[in-house]
Each structure stands twice: as C-alpha cells, then as structure tokens.
PDB file of C-alpha atoms in Angstrom:
ATOM      1  CA  ASP U  10     -93.698 101.635  41.657  1.00 57.00           C
ATOM      2  CA  ALA U  11     -92.089 104.962  40.907  1.00 68.00           C
ATOM      3  CA  ASP U  12     -88.651 105.569  42.410  1.00 92.00           C
ATOM      4  CA  VAL U  13     -89.425 109.200  43.304  1.00 95.00           C
ATOM      5  CA  THR U  14     -92.946 110.086  44.359  1.00 96.00           C
ATOM      6  CA  GLN U  15     -94.483 113.437  45.117  1.00 97.00           C
ATOM      7  CA  THR U  16     -97.702 114.248  46.945  1.00 97.00           C
ATOM      8  CA  PRO U  17    -100.007 115.870  46.197  1.00 96.00           C
ATOM      9  CA  ARG U  18     -99.830 115.950  42.395  1.00 95.00           C
ATOM     10  CA  ASN U  19    -102.098 118.963  42.180  1.00 96.00           C
ATOM     11  CA  ARG U  20    -103.043 121.527  44.799  1.00 97.00           C
ATOM     12  CA  ILE U  21    -105.053 124.702  44.777  1.00 97.00           C
ATOM     13  CA  THR U  22    -104.741 126.924  47.821  1.00 96.00           C
ATOM     14  CA  LYS U  23    -105.410 130.479  48.905  1.00 97.00           C
ATOM     15  CA  THR U  24    -103.063 133.319  49.671  1.00 97.00           C
ATOM     16  CA  GLY U  25    -101.757 133.142  53.224  1.00 97.00           C
ATOM     17  CA  LYS U  26    -102.291 129.430  53.699  1.00 97.00           C
ATOM     18  CA  ARG U  27     -99.531 127.098  54.817  1.00 96.00           C
ATOM     19  CA  ILE U  28     -98.899 124.213  52.493  1.00 97.00           C
ATOM     20  CA  MET U  29     -96.532 121.251  52.487  1.00 97.00           C
ATOM     21  CA  LEU U  30     -95.337 119.286  49.489  1.00 98.00           C
ATOM     22  CA  GLU U  31     -93.872 115.874  50.151  1.00 98.00           C
ATOM     23  CA  CYS U  32     -91.279 113.797  48.361  1.00 98.00           C
ATOM     24  CA  SER U  33     -90.284 110.189  48.944  1.00 97.00           C
ATOM     25  CA  GLN U  34     -87.714 108.058  47.168  1.00 97.00           C
ATOM     26  CA  THR U  35     -86.807 104.408  47.044  1.00 96.00           C
ATOM     27  CA  LYS U  36     -83.585 104.850  45.074  1.00 93.00           C
ATOM     28  CA  GLY U  37     -81.394 104.859  48.184  1.00 93.00           C
ATOM     29  CA  HIS U  38     -79.858 108.189  47.201  1.00 93.00           C
ATOM     30  CA  ASP U  39     -78.488 110.483  49.876  1.00 92.00           C
ATOM     31  CA  ARG U  40     -79.018 113.773  48.028  1.00 92.00           C
ATOM     32  CA  MET U  41     -82.400 115.359  47.510  1.00 94.00           C
ATOM     33  CA  TYR U  42     -83.493 118.585  45.858  1.00 95.00           C
ATOM     34  CA  TRP U  43     -86.502 120.836  45.389  1.00 97.00           C
ATOM     35  CA  TYR U  44     -86.947 122.852  42.202  1.00 96.00           C
ATOM     36  CA  ARG U  45     -89.659 125.045  40.799  1.00 96.00           C
ATOM     37  CA  GLN U  46     -90.418 125.321  37.113  1.00 95.00           C
ATOM     38  CA  ASP U  47     -91.961 128.374  35.523  1.00 93.00           C
ATOM     39  CA  PRO U  48     -92.656 128.760  31.794  1.00 86.00           C
ATOM     40  CA  GLY U  49     -89.637 130.217  30.022  1.00 84.00           C
ATOM     41  CA  LEU U  50     -87.440 130.082  33.123  1.00 87.00           C
ATOM     42  CA  GLY U  51     -86.456 126.429  33.238  1.00 88.00           C
ATOM     43  CA  LEU U  52     -85.843 124.840  36.624  1.00 92.00           C
ATOM     44  CA  ARG U  53     -84.609 126.842  39.571  1.00 93.00           C
ATOM     45  CA  LEU U  54     -83.200 125.297  42.727  1.00 92.00           C
ATOM     46  CA  ILE U  55     -85.042 126.092  45.958  1.00 95.00           C
ATOM     47  CA  TYR U  56     -83.289 123.881  48.544  1.00 95.00           C
ATOM     48  CA  TYR U  57     -81.058 120.856  48.568  1.00 93.00           C
ATOM     49  CA  SER U  58     -79.907 118.323  51.122  1.00 93.00           C
ATOM     50  CA  PHE U  59     -76.895 116.040  50.985  1.00 89.00           C
ATOM     51  CA  ASP U  60     -77.948 114.011  54.011  1.00 88.00           C
ATOM     52  CA  VAL U  61     -80.406 114.145  56.881  1.00 90.00           C
ATOM     53  CA  LYS U  62     -78.358 116.699  58.824  1.00 90.00           C
ATOM     54  CA  ASP U  63     -77.409 118.853  55.852  1.00 90.00           C
ATOM     55  CA  ILE U  64     -79.791 121.448  54.396  1.00 92.00           C
ATOM     56  CA  ASN U  65     -78.730 124.167  51.969  1.00 91.00           C
ATOM     57  CA  LYS U  66     -80.464 127.089  50.327  1.00 92.00           C
ATOM     58  CA  GLY U  67     -80.671 127.242  46.589  1.00 90.00           C
ATOM     59  CA  GLU U  68     -81.035 130.275  44.393  1.00 88.00           C
ATOM     60  CA  ILE U  69     -84.668 131.051  45.284  1.00 94.00           C
ATOM     61  CA  SER U  70     -85.246 129.923  48.884  1.00 95.00           C
ATOM     62  CA  ASP U  71     -87.111 133.005  50.144  1.00 95.00           C
ATOM     63  CA  GLY U  72     -90.654 132.107  51.193  1.00 95.00           C
ATOM     64  CA  TYR U  73     -89.871 128.390  51.423  1.00 97.00           C
ATOM     65  CA  SER U  74     -88.597 126.002  54.087  1.00 97.00           C
ATOM     66  CA  VAL U  75     -87.710 122.328  54.028  1.00 97.00           C
ATOM     67  CA  SER U  76     -87.464 119.343  56.307  1.00 97.00           C
ATOM     68  CA  ARG U  77     -85.449 116.178  55.747  1.00 96.00           C
ATOM     69  CA  GLN U  78     -87.305 113.713  57.938  1.00 92.00           C
ATOM     70  CA  ALA U  79     -85.313 110.682  56.810  1.00 94.00           C
ATOM     71  CA  GLN U  80     -82.921 109.791  54.055  1.00 94.00           C
ATOM     72  CA  ALA U  81     -85.878 108.919  51.871  1.00 96.00           C
ATOM     73  CA  LYS U  82     -88.143 111.883  52.674  1.00 97.00           C
ATOM     74  CA  PHE U  83     -87.769 115.572  51.907  1.00 98.00           C
ATOM     75  CA  SER U  84     -90.636 118.043  52.384  1.00 98.00           C
ATOM     76  CA  LEU U  85     -91.066 121.565  51.083  1.00 98.00           C
ATOM     77  CA  SER U  86     -93.237 124.057  52.960  1.00 98.00           C
ATOM     78  CA  LEU U  87     -94.705 127.369  51.974  1.00 96.00           C
ATOM     79  CA  GLU U  88     -95.381 129.087  55.294  1.00 92.00           C
ATOM     80  CA  SER U  89     -97.692 131.715  53.845  1.00 96.00           C
ATOM     81  CA  ALA U  90     -98.436 131.074  50.200  1.00 96.00           C
ATOM     82  CA  ILE U  91     -98.578 133.948  47.720  1.00 97.00           C
ATOM     83  CA  PRO U  92     -99.788 133.955  44.085  1.00 96.00           C
ATOM     84  CA  ASN U  93     -96.303 134.227  42.575  1.00 95.00           C
ATOM     85  CA  GLN U  94     -95.511 130.842  44.112  1.00 97.00           C
ATOM     86  CA  THR U  95     -97.891 129.318  41.588  1.00 97.00           C
ATOM     87  CA  ALA U  96     -95.637 126.910  39.693  1.00 97.00           C
ATOM     88  CA  LEU U  97     -94.741 123.308  38.989  1.00 96.00           C
ATOM     89  CA  TYR U  98     -92.575 121.889  41.779  1.00 97.00           C
ATOM     90  CA  PHE U  99     -90.167 119.007  41.302  1.00 97.00           C
ATOM     91  CA  CYS U 100     -88.285 116.857  43.741  1.00 97.00           C
ATOM     92  CA  ALA U 101     -85.094 115.149  42.582  1.00 95.00           C
ATOM     93  CA  THR U 102     -82.566 112.725  44.033  1.00 94.00           C
ATOM     94  CA  SER U 103     -79.002 111.822  43.223  1.00 91.00           C
ATOM     95  CA  ARG U 104     -75.910 110.028  44.383  1.00 87.00           C
ATOM     96  CA  GLY U 105     -73.744 112.879  43.092  1.00 77.00           C
ATOM     97  CA  GLY U 106     -74.138 112.233  39.383  1.00 80.00           C
ATOM     98  CA  PRO U 107     -77.341 112.586  37.393  1.00 87.00           C
ATOM     99  CA  GLN U 108     -80.444 113.736  39.202  1.00 91.00           C
ATOM    100  CA  TYR U 109     -83.652 111.740  38.994  1.00 93.00           C
ATOM    101  CA  PHE U 110     -86.940 113.575  39.126  1.00 94.00           C
ATOM    102  CA  GLY U 111     -90.375 112.946  40.538  1.00 95.00           C
ATOM    103  CA  PRO U 112     -93.527 113.573  38.505  1.00 94.00           C
ATOM    104  CA  GLY U 113     -94.067 117.059  39.918  1.00 95.00           C
ATOM    105  CA  THR U 114     -96.686 118.905  41.939  1.00 96.00           C
ATOM    106  CA  ARG U 115     -98.716 121.594  40.228  1.00 96.00           C
ATOM    107  CA  LEU U 116     -99.448 124.277  42.814  1.00 97.00           C
ATOM    108  CA  THR U 117    -101.884 127.123  42.270  1.00 97.00           C
ATOM    109  CA  VAL U 118    -102.127 129.939  44.801  1.00 97.00           C
ATOM    110  CA  LEU U 119    -105.246 132.059  44.426  1.00 96.00           C
TER     111      LEU U 119
ATOM    112  CA  ALA G   8     -70.963 131.407  37.915  1.00 77.00           C
ATOM    113  CA  GLN G   9     -72.151 128.508  35.824  1.00 86.00           C
ATOM    114  CA  SER G  10     -74.833 129.013  33.227  1.00 91.00           C
ATOM    115  CA  VAL G  11     -76.550 127.242  30.360  1.00 95.00           C
ATOM    116  CA  THR G  12     -77.989 128.795  27.234  1.00 96.00           C
ATOM    117  CA  GLN G  13     -80.463 127.068  24.979  1.00 97.00           C
ATOM    118  CA  PRO G  14     -80.882 129.599  22.192  1.00 96.00           C
ATOM    119  CA  ASP G  15     -83.908 127.982  20.555  1.00 95.00           C
ATOM    120  CA  ILE G  16     -87.130 128.311  22.520  1.00 95.00           C
ATOM    121  CA  HIS G  17     -89.209 126.436  19.942  1.00 96.00           C
ATOM    122  CA  ILE G  18     -88.200 124.085  17.134  1.00 97.00           C
ATOM    123  CA  THR G  19     -90.483 122.354  14.628  1.00 97.00           C
ATOM    124  CA  VAL G  20     -89.308 119.412  12.544  1.00 97.00           C
ATOM    125  CA  SER G  21     -91.040 116.931  10.297  1.00 97.00           C
ATOM    126  CA  GLU G  22     -91.259 113.322  11.369  1.00 97.00           C
ATOM    127  CA  GLY G  23     -88.312 111.421   9.941  1.00 97.00           C
ATOM    128  CA  ALA G  24     -86.132 114.508   9.681  1.00 98.00           C
ATOM    129  CA  SER G  25     -82.924 114.956  11.631  1.00 97.00           C
ATOM    130  CA  LEU G  26     -82.790 117.055  14.782  1.00 97.00           C
ATOM    131  CA  GLU G  27     -80.183 119.146  16.516  1.00 98.00           C
ATOM    132  CA  LEU G  28     -80.885 121.061  19.726  1.00 98.00           C
ATOM    133  CA  ARG G  29     -78.273 123.548  20.798  1.00 98.00           C
ATOM    134  CA  CYS G  30     -76.780 123.975  24.248  1.00 98.00           C
ATOM    135  CA  ASN G  31     -73.977 126.300  25.272  1.00 97.00           C
ATOM    136  CA  TYR G  32     -72.591 126.383  28.775  1.00 96.00           C
ATOM    137  CA  SER G  33     -70.327 128.438  30.940  1.00 93.00           C
ATOM    138  CA  TYR G  34     -68.337 126.649  33.618  1.00 89.00           C
ATOM    139  CA  GLY G  35     -64.953 127.280  35.198  1.00 82.00           C
ATOM    140  CA  ALA G  36     -63.705 123.694  35.036  1.00 82.00           C
ATOM    141  CA  THR G  37     -64.423 120.460  33.246  1.00 82.00           C
ATOM    142  CA  PRO G  38     -68.200 120.265  33.191  1.00 88.00           C
ATOM    143  CA  TYR G  39     -70.596 117.450  33.774  1.00 91.00           C
ATOM    144  CA  LEU G  40     -73.303 117.823  31.151  1.00 94.00           C
ATOM    145  CA  PHE G  41     -76.787 116.393  30.918  1.00 95.00           C
ATOM    146  CA  TRP G  42     -79.805 116.381  28.641  1.00 97.00           C
ATOM    147  CA  TYR G  43     -83.266 115.784  30.057  1.00 97.00           C
ATOM    148  CA  VAL G  44     -86.628 115.431  28.333  1.00 97.00           C
ATOM    149  CA  GLN G  45     -89.988 116.444  29.760  1.00 95.00           C
ATOM    150  CA  SER G  46     -93.161 115.137  28.164  1.00 92.00           C
ATOM    151  CA  PRO G  47     -96.412 116.983  28.905  1.00 86.00           C
ATOM    152  CA  GLY G  48     -97.536 116.389  32.467  1.00 82.00           C
ATOM    153  CA  GLN G  49     -94.435 114.386  33.287  1.00 85.00           C
ATOM    154  CA  GLY G  50     -91.267 114.846  35.258  1.00 89.00           C
ATOM    155  CA  LEU G  51     -87.840 115.144  33.706  1.00 94.00           C
ATOM    156  CA  GLN G  52     -86.246 112.022  32.302  1.00 95.00           C
ATOM    157  CA  LEU G  53     -82.496 111.723  31.827  1.00 95.00           C
ATOM    158  CA  LEU G  54     -81.580 111.236  28.157  1.00 97.00           C
ATOM    159  CA  LEU G  55     -77.816 111.160  28.436  1.00 96.00           C
ATOM    160  CA  LYS G  56     -74.830 112.457  30.378  1.00 94.00           C
ATOM    161  CA  TYR G  57     -71.225 113.421  29.829  1.00 94.00           C
ATOM    162  CA  PHE G  58     -68.648 113.214  32.600  1.00 89.00           C
ATOM    163  CA  SER G  59     -65.382 112.493  30.797  1.00 86.00           C
ATOM    164  CA  GLY G  60     -63.857 110.397  28.034  1.00 88.00           C
ATOM    165  CA  ASP G  61     -65.416 110.004  24.616  1.00 90.00           C
ATOM    166  CA  THR G  62     -66.906 113.314  23.604  1.00 92.00           C
ATOM    167  CA  LEU G  63     -69.737 111.667  21.662  1.00 96.00           C
ATOM    168  CA  VAL G  64     -72.189 110.126  24.078  1.00 97.00           C
ATOM    169  CA  GLN G  65     -75.125 107.909  23.332  1.00 97.00           C
ATOM    170  CA  GLY G  66     -78.371 108.079  25.220  1.00 96.00           C
ATOM    171  CA  ILE G  67     -81.776 106.542  25.307  1.00 95.00           C
ATOM    172  CA  LYS G  68     -84.395 106.764  22.560  1.00 94.00           C
ATOM    173  CA  GLY G  69     -81.749 107.071  19.836  1.00 96.00           C
ATOM    174  CA  PHE G  70     -80.366 110.419  21.008  1.00 97.00           C
ATOM    175  CA  GLU G  71     -76.710 111.375  21.065  1.00 98.00           C
ATOM    176  CA  ALA G  72     -74.801 114.481  22.086  1.00 98.00           C
ATOM    177  CA  GLU G  73     -71.333 115.777  21.367  1.00 97.00           C
ATOM    178  CA  PHE G  74     -69.199 117.689  23.856  1.00 96.00           C
ATOM    179  CA  LYS G  75     -67.083 120.373  22.174  1.00 95.00           C
ATOM    180  CA  ARG G  76     -64.865 122.060  24.711  1.00 93.00           C
ATOM    181  CA  SER G  77     -63.572 124.691  22.283  1.00 93.00           C
ATOM    182  CA  GLN G  78     -67.122 125.825  21.584  1.00 95.00           C
ATOM    183  CA  SER G  79     -68.488 125.274  25.107  1.00 95.00           C
ATOM    184  CA  SER G  80     -71.283 123.309  23.527  1.00 97.00           C
ATOM    185  CA  PHE G  81     -73.154 120.081  24.123  1.00 97.00           C
ATOM    186  CA  ASN G  82     -75.659 119.778  21.293  1.00 98.00           C
ATOM    187  CA  LEU G  83     -78.258 117.031  21.221  1.00 98.00           C
ATOM    188  CA  ARG G  84     -78.910 115.163  17.972  1.00 98.00           C
ATOM    189  CA  LYS G  85     -81.178 112.506  16.575  1.00 98.00           C
ATOM    190  CA  PRO G  86     -80.944 111.229  12.985  1.00 97.00           C
ATOM    191  CA  SER G  87     -84.672 110.600  12.504  1.00 97.00           C
ATOM    192  CA  VAL G  88     -87.318 112.154  14.713  1.00 97.00           C
ATOM    193  CA  HIS G  89     -90.473 110.301  15.716  1.00 96.00           C
ATOM    194  CA  TRP G  90     -93.774 111.969  16.592  1.00 96.00           C
ATOM    195  CA  SER G  91     -93.361 110.716  20.165  1.00 95.00           C
ATOM    196  CA  ASP G  92     -90.234 112.878  20.537  1.00 97.00           C
ATOM    197  CA  ALA G  93     -92.398 115.985  20.818  1.00 97.00           C
ATOM    198  CA  ALA G  94     -91.539 117.325  24.278  1.00 97.00           C
ATOM    199  CA  GLU G  95     -89.466 119.924  26.050  1.00 96.00           C
ATOM    200  CA  TYR G  96     -85.739 119.359  26.283  1.00 97.00           C
ATOM    201  CA  PHE G  97     -83.442 120.736  28.966  1.00 96.00           C
ATOM    202  CA  CYS G  98     -79.672 120.939  29.032  1.00 97.00           C
ATOM    203  CA  ALA G  99     -77.932 121.096  32.428  1.00 94.00           C
ATOM    204  CA  VAL G 100     -74.374 121.635  33.676  1.00 91.00           C
ATOM    205  CA  GLY G 101     -72.593 120.791  36.916  1.00 85.00           C
ATOM    206  CA  GLY G 102     -69.144 119.694  37.927  1.00 74.00           C
ATOM    207  CA  ILE G 103     -66.310 119.653  40.402  1.00 65.00           C
ATOM    208  CA  LEU G 104     -66.711 123.314  41.308  1.00 59.00           C
ATOM    209  CA  THR G 105     -70.142 122.503  42.644  1.00 61.00           C
ATOM    210  CA  GLY G 106     -69.539 119.161  44.251  1.00 56.00           C
ATOM    211  CA  GLY G 107     -69.597 117.072  41.132  1.00 51.00           C
ATOM    212  CA  GLY G 108     -73.137 116.609  39.964  1.00 53.00           C
ATOM    213  CA  ASN G 109     -74.460 117.866  43.265  1.00 70.00           C
ATOM    214  CA  LYS G 110     -75.687 121.177  41.951  1.00 81.00           C
ATOM    215  CA  LEU G 111     -76.945 121.499  38.432  1.00 88.00           C
ATOM    216  CA  THR G 112     -77.846 124.604  36.484  1.00 90.00           C
ATOM    217  CA  PHE G 113     -80.541 124.121  33.875  1.00 92.00           C
ATOM    218  CA  GLY G 114     -81.180 125.925  30.642  1.00 94.00           C
ATOM    219  CA  THR G 115     -84.581 127.417  29.933  1.00 94.00           C
ATOM    220  CA  GLY G 116     -85.556 124.574  27.644  1.00 95.00           C
ATOM    221  CA  THR G 117     -86.363 123.980  23.966  1.00 97.00           C
ATOM    222  CA  GLN G 118     -89.889 122.972  23.016  1.00 96.00           C
ATOM    223  CA  LEU G 119     -89.864 120.469  20.157  1.00 97.00           C
ATOM    224  CA  LYS G 120     -92.875 120.097  17.886  1.00 97.00           C
ATOM    225  CA  VAL G 121     -93.007 117.253  15.377  1.00 97.00           C
ATOM    226  CA  GLU G 122     -95.094 117.641  12.251  1.00 96.00           C
ATOM    227  CA  LEU G 123     -96.551 114.489  10.751  1.00 91.00           C
TER     228      LEU G 123
END
C-alpha cells in the first residue's frame, strides 16, 4: 500500500461548489503539506501543519482552508471553487527532512 | 527569501548520452537541497538530498548531484540516460532558516525528453 494516499484522484466540479481533498499517510510523520502544481510554475505551498494543533499558511492560501483531523490525516477545502483553482494538488509528509509526496489530485473547476 | 532557478525548461538527450540538469539556489544559510522526479501522472519521487558533508551525493536510479557553494549550484547528473528517465525534474531548497527541511521552495522544473 502507498505511504501517502490522496482522494479523489480526479475531480471535476463547478464554480461556486465546495470541495474537499483528503490526504492520509502511514509513514508516521508529524508534518504534512498541501501544494498545487501549475504548468511552468512548479509547486507552490498552500498550507502546512507541523502537528495536529499547528496549522500555517503557505504562499498561496487565499481561497483554501485545511483541517488536520489526526496526525495521519490532512484535508484541503475549497469553500467556493473558481476556475483558476484548476490544478494538480499534492499532499506531502515529512519528519523535517525530505518530503514524501502522494500521487496527486487533478482538480478541474468549470 | 529563498529561491530556486532551473534555467532549462526543456532538455532533449539521446539514450546513452550523459545528462546534466542545472539548479541554482538562493538561501541565506547552509541549504538543504533536494532533487525530485515526476513521471507523467505520478507524484514526486525523491532522487537525492544534500544536508551536509560530502558535496557529491549519490541518489537512486544512477543519479548524482554536486553541491557547489561558491556557485550556489546543485546540478544533477547521470552518465548514461535511459529512455525511462524521461520525466520532469524539480530542484528544491530548504534549511535552518525555515525550520530545517520543514519548508521547501521548488524550482519550476526541467522537462527531460529522451530520444531513442
């Protein structure tokens, strides 16, 4: 089984809808991250969490929120999706060194 | 602020040829440096990392990278490329200024095409 899983893997939604992306890990890491990837822009950090009670904004947090339900679970929500949030979203985990990535969620907002 | 520059957006090499992907970084202290690879439809896989010590680091799949502090570079190399190496490659930097490896800044990536 994969160490970092993301659900759903693909999602198409409409403008204004609320959507949640979920991430689970079995690596036992305390730190979790959400990134978005856009062609030509690399990965940009949305939110990160160093433990269940610690949530921090990244460089592009506007329009997003997160919830750390447990050490192993970190969810990303788009309260009211807009087309420019169409992107590939990655969850990652770490213990403070390298980050380990999930397979990604491809989100399309129409 | 920390930053990473990957000056080559696309690179094409012939199978069996050598490869060098460039990465330049900006960081106010000793950096932690990483190379990741992303195959189509996949997540990012860690190829190798540099924290300290020997400036030439070995990674998986026959890749290596050399940290050159004077040039603020961490270039990725492979002596003989295989067709399966076709992918996108990302360089990333973090370090003590940002909680160790807690916060990484990624470059914009280099797309590698391998000609048979």
